[in-house]
PDB file of C-alpha atoms in Angstrom:
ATOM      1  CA  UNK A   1      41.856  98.580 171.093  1.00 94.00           C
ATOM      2  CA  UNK A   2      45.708  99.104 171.163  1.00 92.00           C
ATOM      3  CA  UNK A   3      47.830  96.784 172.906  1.00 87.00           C
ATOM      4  CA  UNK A   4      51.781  97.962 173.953  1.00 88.00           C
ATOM      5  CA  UNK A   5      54.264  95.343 172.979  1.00 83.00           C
ATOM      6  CA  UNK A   6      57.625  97.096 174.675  1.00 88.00           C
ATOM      7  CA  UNK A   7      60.401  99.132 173.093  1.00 88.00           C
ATOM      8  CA  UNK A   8      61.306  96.269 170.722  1.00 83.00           C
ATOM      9  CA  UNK A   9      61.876  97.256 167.636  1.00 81.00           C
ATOM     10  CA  UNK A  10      59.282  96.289 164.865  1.00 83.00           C
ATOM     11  CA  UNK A  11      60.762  98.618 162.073  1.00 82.00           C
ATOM     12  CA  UNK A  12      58.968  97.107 158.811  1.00 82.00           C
ATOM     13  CA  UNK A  13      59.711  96.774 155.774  1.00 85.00           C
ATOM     14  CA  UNK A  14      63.870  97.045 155.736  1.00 90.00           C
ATOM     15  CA  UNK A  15      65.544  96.524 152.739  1.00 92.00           C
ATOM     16  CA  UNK A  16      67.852  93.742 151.794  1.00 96.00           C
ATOM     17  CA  UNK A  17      70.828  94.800 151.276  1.00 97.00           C
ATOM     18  CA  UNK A  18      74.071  93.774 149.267  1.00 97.00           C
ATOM     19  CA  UNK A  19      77.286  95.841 150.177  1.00 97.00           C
ATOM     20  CA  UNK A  20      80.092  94.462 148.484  1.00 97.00           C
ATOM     21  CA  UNK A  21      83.804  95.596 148.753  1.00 97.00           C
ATOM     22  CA  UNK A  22      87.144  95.021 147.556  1.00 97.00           C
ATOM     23  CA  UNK A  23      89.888  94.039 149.845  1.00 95.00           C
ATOM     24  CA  UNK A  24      93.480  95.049 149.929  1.00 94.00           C
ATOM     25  CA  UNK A  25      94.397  92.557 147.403  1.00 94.00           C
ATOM     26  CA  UNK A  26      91.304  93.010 145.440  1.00 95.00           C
ATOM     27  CA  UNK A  27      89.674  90.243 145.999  1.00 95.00           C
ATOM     28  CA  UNK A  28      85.721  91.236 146.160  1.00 96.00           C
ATOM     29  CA  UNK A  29      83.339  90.563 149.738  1.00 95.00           C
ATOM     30  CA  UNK A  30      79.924  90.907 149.979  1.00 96.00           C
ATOM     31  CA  UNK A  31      77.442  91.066 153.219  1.00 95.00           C
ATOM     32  CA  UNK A  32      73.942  91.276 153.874  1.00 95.00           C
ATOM     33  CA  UNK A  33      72.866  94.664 155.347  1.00 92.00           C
ATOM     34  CA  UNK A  34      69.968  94.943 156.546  1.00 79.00           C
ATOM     35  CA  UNK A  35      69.745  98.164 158.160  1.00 88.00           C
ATOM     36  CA  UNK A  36      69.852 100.704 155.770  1.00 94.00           C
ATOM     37  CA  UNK A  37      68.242 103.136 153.172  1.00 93.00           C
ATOM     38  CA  UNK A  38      67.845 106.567 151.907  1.00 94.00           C
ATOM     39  CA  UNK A  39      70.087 109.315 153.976  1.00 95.00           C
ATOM     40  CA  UNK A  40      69.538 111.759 151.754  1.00 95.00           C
ATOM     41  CA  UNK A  41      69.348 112.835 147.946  1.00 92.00           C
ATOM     42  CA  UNK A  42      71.801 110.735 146.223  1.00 96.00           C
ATOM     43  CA  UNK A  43      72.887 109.779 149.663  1.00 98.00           C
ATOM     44  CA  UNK A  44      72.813 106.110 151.289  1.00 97.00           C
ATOM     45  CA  UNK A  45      72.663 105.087 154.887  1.00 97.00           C
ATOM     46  CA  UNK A  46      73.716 101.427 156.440  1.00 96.00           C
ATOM     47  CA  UNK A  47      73.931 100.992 160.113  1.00 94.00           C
ATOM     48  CA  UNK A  48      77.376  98.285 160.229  1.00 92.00           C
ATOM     49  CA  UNK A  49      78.636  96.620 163.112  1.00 86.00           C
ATOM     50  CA  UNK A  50      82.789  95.060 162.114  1.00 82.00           C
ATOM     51  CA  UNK A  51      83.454  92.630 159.571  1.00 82.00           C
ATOM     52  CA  UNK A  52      85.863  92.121 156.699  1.00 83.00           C
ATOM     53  CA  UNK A  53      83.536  94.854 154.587  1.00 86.00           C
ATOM     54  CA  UNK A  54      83.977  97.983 157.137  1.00 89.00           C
ATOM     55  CA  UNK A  55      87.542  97.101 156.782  1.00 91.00           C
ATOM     56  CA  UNK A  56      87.327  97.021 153.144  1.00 93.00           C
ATOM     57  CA  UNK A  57      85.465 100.633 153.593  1.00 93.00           C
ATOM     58  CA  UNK A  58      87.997 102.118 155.875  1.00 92.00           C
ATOM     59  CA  UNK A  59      90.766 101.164 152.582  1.00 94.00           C
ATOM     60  CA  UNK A  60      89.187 101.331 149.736  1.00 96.00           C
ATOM     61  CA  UNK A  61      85.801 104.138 150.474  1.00 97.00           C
ATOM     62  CA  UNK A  62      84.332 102.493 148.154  1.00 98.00           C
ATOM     63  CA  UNK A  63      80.995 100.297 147.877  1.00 98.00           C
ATOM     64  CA  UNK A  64      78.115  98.586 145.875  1.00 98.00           C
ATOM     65  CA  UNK A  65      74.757  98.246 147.357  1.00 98.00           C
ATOM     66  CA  UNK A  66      72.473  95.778 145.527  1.00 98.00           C
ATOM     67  CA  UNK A  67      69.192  94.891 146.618  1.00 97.00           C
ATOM     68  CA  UNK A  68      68.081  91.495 146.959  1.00 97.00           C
ATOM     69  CA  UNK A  69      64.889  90.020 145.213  1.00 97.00           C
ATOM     70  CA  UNK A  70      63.083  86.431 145.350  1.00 97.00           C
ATOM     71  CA  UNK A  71      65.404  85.237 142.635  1.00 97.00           C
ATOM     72  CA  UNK A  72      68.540  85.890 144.870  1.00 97.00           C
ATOM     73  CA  UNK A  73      67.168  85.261 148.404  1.00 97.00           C
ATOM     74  CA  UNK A  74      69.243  81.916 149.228  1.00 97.00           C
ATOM     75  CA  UNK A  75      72.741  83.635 148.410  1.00 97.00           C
ATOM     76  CA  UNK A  76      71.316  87.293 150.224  1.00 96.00           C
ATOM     77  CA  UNK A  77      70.733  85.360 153.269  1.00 96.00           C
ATOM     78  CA  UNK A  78      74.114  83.320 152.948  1.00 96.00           C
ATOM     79  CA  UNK A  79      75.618  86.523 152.560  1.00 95.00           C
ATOM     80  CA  UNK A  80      74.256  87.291 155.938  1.00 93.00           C
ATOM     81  CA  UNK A  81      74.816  84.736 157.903  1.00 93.00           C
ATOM     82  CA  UNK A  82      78.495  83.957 156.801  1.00 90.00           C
ATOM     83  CA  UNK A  83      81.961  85.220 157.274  1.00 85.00           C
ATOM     84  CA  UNK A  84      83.902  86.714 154.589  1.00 82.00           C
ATOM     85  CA  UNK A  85      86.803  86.320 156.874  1.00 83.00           C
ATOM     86  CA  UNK A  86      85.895  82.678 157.472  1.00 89.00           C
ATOM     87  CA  UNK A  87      84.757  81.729 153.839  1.00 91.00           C
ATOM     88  CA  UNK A  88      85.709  83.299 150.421  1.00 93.00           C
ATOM     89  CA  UNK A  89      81.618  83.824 149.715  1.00 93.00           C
ATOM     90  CA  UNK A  90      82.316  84.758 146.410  1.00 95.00           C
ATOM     91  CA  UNK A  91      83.740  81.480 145.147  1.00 95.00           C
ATOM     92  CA  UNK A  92      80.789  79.387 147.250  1.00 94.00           C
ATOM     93  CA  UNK A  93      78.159  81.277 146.209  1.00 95.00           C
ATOM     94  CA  UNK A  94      79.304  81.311 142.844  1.00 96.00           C
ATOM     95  CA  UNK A  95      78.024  84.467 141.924  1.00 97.00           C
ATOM     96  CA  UNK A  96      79.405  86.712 138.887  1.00 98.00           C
ATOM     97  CA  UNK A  97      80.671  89.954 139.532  1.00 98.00           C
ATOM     98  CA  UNK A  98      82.473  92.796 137.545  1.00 98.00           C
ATOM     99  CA  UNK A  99      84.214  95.996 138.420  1.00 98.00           C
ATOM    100  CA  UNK A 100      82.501  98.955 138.625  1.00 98.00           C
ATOM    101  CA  UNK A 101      83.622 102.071 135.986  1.00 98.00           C
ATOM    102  CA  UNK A 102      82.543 104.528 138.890  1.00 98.00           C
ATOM    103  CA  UNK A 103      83.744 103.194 142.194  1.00 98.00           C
ATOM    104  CA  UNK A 104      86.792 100.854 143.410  1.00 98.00           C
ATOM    105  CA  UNK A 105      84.224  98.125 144.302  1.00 98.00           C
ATOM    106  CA  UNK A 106      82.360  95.403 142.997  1.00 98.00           C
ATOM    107  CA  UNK A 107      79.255  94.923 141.133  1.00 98.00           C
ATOM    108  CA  UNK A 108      77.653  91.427 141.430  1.00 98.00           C
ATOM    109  CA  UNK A 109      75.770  90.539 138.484  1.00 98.00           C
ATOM    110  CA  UNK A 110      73.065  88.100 140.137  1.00 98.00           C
ATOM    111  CA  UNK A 111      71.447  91.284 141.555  1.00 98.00           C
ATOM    112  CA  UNK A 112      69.593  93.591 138.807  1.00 97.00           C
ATOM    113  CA  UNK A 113      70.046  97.050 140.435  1.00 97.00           C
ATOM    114  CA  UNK A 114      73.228  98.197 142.213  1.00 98.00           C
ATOM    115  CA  UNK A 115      74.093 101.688 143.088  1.00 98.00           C
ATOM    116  CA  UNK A 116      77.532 102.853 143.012  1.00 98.00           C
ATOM    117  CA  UNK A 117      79.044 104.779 146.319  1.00 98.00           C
ATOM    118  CA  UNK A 118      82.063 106.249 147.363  1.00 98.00           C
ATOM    119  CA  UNK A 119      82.048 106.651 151.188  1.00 98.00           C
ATOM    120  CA  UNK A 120      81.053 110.220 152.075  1.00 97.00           C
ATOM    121  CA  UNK A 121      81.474 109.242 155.907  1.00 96.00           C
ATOM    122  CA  UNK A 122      82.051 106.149 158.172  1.00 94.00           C
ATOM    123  CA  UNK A 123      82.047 106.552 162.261  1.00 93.00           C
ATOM    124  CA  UNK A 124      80.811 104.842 165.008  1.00 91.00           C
ATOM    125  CA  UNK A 125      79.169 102.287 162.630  1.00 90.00           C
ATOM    126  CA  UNK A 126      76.974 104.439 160.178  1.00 95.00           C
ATOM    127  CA  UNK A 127      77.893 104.747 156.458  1.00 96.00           C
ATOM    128  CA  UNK A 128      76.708 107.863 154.753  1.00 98.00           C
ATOM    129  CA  UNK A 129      77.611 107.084 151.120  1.00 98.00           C
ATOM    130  CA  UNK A 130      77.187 109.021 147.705  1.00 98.00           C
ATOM    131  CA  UNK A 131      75.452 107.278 145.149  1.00 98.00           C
ATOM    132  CA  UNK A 132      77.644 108.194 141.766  1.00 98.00           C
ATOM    133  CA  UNK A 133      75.897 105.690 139.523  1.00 98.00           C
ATOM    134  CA  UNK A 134      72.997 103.655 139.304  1.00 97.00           C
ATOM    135  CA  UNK A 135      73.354 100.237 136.955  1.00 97.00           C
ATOM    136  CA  UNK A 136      70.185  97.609 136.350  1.00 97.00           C
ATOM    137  CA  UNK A 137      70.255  94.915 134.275  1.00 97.00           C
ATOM    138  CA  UNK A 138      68.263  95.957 130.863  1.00 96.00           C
ATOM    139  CA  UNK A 139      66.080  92.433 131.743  1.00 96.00           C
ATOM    140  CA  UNK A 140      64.404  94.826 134.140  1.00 96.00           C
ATOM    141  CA  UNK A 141      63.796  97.631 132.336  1.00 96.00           C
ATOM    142  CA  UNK A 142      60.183  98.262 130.954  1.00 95.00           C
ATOM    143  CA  UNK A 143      59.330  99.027 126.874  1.00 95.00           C
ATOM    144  CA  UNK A 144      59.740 103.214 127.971  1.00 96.00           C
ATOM    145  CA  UNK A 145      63.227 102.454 129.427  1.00 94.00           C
ATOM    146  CA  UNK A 146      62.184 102.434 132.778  1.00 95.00           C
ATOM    147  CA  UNK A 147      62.847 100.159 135.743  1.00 95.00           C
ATOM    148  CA  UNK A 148      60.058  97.737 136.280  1.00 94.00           C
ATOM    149  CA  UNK A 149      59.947  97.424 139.884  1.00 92.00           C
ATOM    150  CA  UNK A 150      57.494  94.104 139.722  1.00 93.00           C
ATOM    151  CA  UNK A 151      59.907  91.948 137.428  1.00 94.00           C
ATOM    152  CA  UNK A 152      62.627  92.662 140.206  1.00 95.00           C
ATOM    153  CA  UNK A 153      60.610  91.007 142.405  1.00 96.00           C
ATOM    154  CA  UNK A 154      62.791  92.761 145.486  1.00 96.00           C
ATOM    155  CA  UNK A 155      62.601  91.511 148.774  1.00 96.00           C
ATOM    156  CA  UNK A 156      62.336  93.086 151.780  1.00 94.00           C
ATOM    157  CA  UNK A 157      63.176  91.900 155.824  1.00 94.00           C
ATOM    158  CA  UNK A 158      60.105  91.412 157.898  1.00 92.00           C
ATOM    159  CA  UNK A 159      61.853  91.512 161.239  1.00 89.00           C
ATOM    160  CA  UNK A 160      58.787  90.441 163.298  1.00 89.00           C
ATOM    161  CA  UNK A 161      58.880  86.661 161.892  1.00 91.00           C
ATOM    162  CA  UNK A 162      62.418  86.292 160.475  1.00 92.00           C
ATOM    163  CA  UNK A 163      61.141  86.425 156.801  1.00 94.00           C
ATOM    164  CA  UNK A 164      61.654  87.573 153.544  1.00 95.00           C
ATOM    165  CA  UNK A 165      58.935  88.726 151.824  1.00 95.00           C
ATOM    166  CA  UNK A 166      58.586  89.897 147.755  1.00 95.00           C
ATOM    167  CA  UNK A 167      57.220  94.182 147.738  1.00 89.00           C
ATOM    168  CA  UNK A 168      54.060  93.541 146.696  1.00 85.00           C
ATOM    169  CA  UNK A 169      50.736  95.599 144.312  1.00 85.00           C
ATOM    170  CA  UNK A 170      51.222  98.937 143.642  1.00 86.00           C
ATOM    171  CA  UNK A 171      47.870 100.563 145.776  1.00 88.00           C
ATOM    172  CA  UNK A 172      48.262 104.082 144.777  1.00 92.00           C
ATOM    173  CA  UNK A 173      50.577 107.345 143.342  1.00 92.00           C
ATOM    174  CA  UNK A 174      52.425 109.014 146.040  1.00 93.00           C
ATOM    175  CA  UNK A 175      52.487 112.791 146.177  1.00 92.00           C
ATOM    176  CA  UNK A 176      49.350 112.442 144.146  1.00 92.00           C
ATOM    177  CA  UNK A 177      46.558 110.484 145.864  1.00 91.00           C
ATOM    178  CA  UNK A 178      46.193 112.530 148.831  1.00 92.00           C
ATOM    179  CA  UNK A 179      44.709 115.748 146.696  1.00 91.00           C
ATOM    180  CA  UNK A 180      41.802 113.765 146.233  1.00 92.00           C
ATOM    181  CA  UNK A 181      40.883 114.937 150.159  1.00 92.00           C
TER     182      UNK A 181
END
């Protein structure tokens, strides 16, 4: 039996993400997104309500968006729950980061796979950016070259109980499995 729970939303699993910016004066911010994913191909989507990073978007139309894993999930949720204009969360967190060669914004090196975005579009909240480069740590990289999704250990935001929780087995091939019908 089915039982209704309301029109809250229990949207599962969201991606934790790491949108970091550059600021007028270059100085690099970083927040924790959580609403957010694929828009379309080569095409990102993150729902933003204002903080110092959609100002940094309206300037520089430029992003990063990293995604978090187990290793990094004390700074991701700092990231979150602090303000880059209160704090310089950078310096705190003591992260590592680098320019990007693609895009006017940051890459943080704590965070094994970032794509690179210029801003395609930002109204009303919604960033639609295009991915121009994809950079992972070769740590993560499997013996054919390939990313190795399991040694990332990437987390994802389990909104129900105000979690993190590491993607876990790999249960079957998609676009494959369901010719077996």
């Amino acid at each position: 039996m089915r039982k209704d729970l309301g029109d809250k939303m229990q949207f599962m699993p969201l991606p934790v993400l790491m949108l970091a910016t550059y600021d007028q004066d270059g100085k690099a911010n970083v927040m924790n997104a959580a609403w957010g994913g694929v828009y379309d191909y080569n095409q990102v989507y993150v729902s933003l309500s204002k903080h110092k990073t959609t100002d940094n978007l309206e300037l520089k139309k430029a992003f990063t968006l990293s995604f978090a894993t187990k290793k990094t999930e004390k700074i991701s949720d700092y990231f979150g729950v602090v303000s880059g204009n209160k704090e310089d969360k950078i310096k705190k967190s003591g992260v590592h980061v680098t320019p990007s060669k693609y895009v006017d914004a940051p890459i943080i090196e704590e965070y094994p796979l970032t794509l690179e975005c210029n801003v395609e579009s930002f109204e009303d909240g919604n960033l639609i950016g295009n991915v121009v480069n994809v950079s992972i740590d070769e740590d993560y990289l499997d013996e054919n070259g390939k990313i190795d999704v399991d040694k990332m250990e990437i987390i994802a935001f389990d909104m129900i109980n105000n979690t993190y929780r590491v993607l876990g087995e790999n249960v079957g091939k998609a676009f494959k499995d369901g010719f077996d019908l």
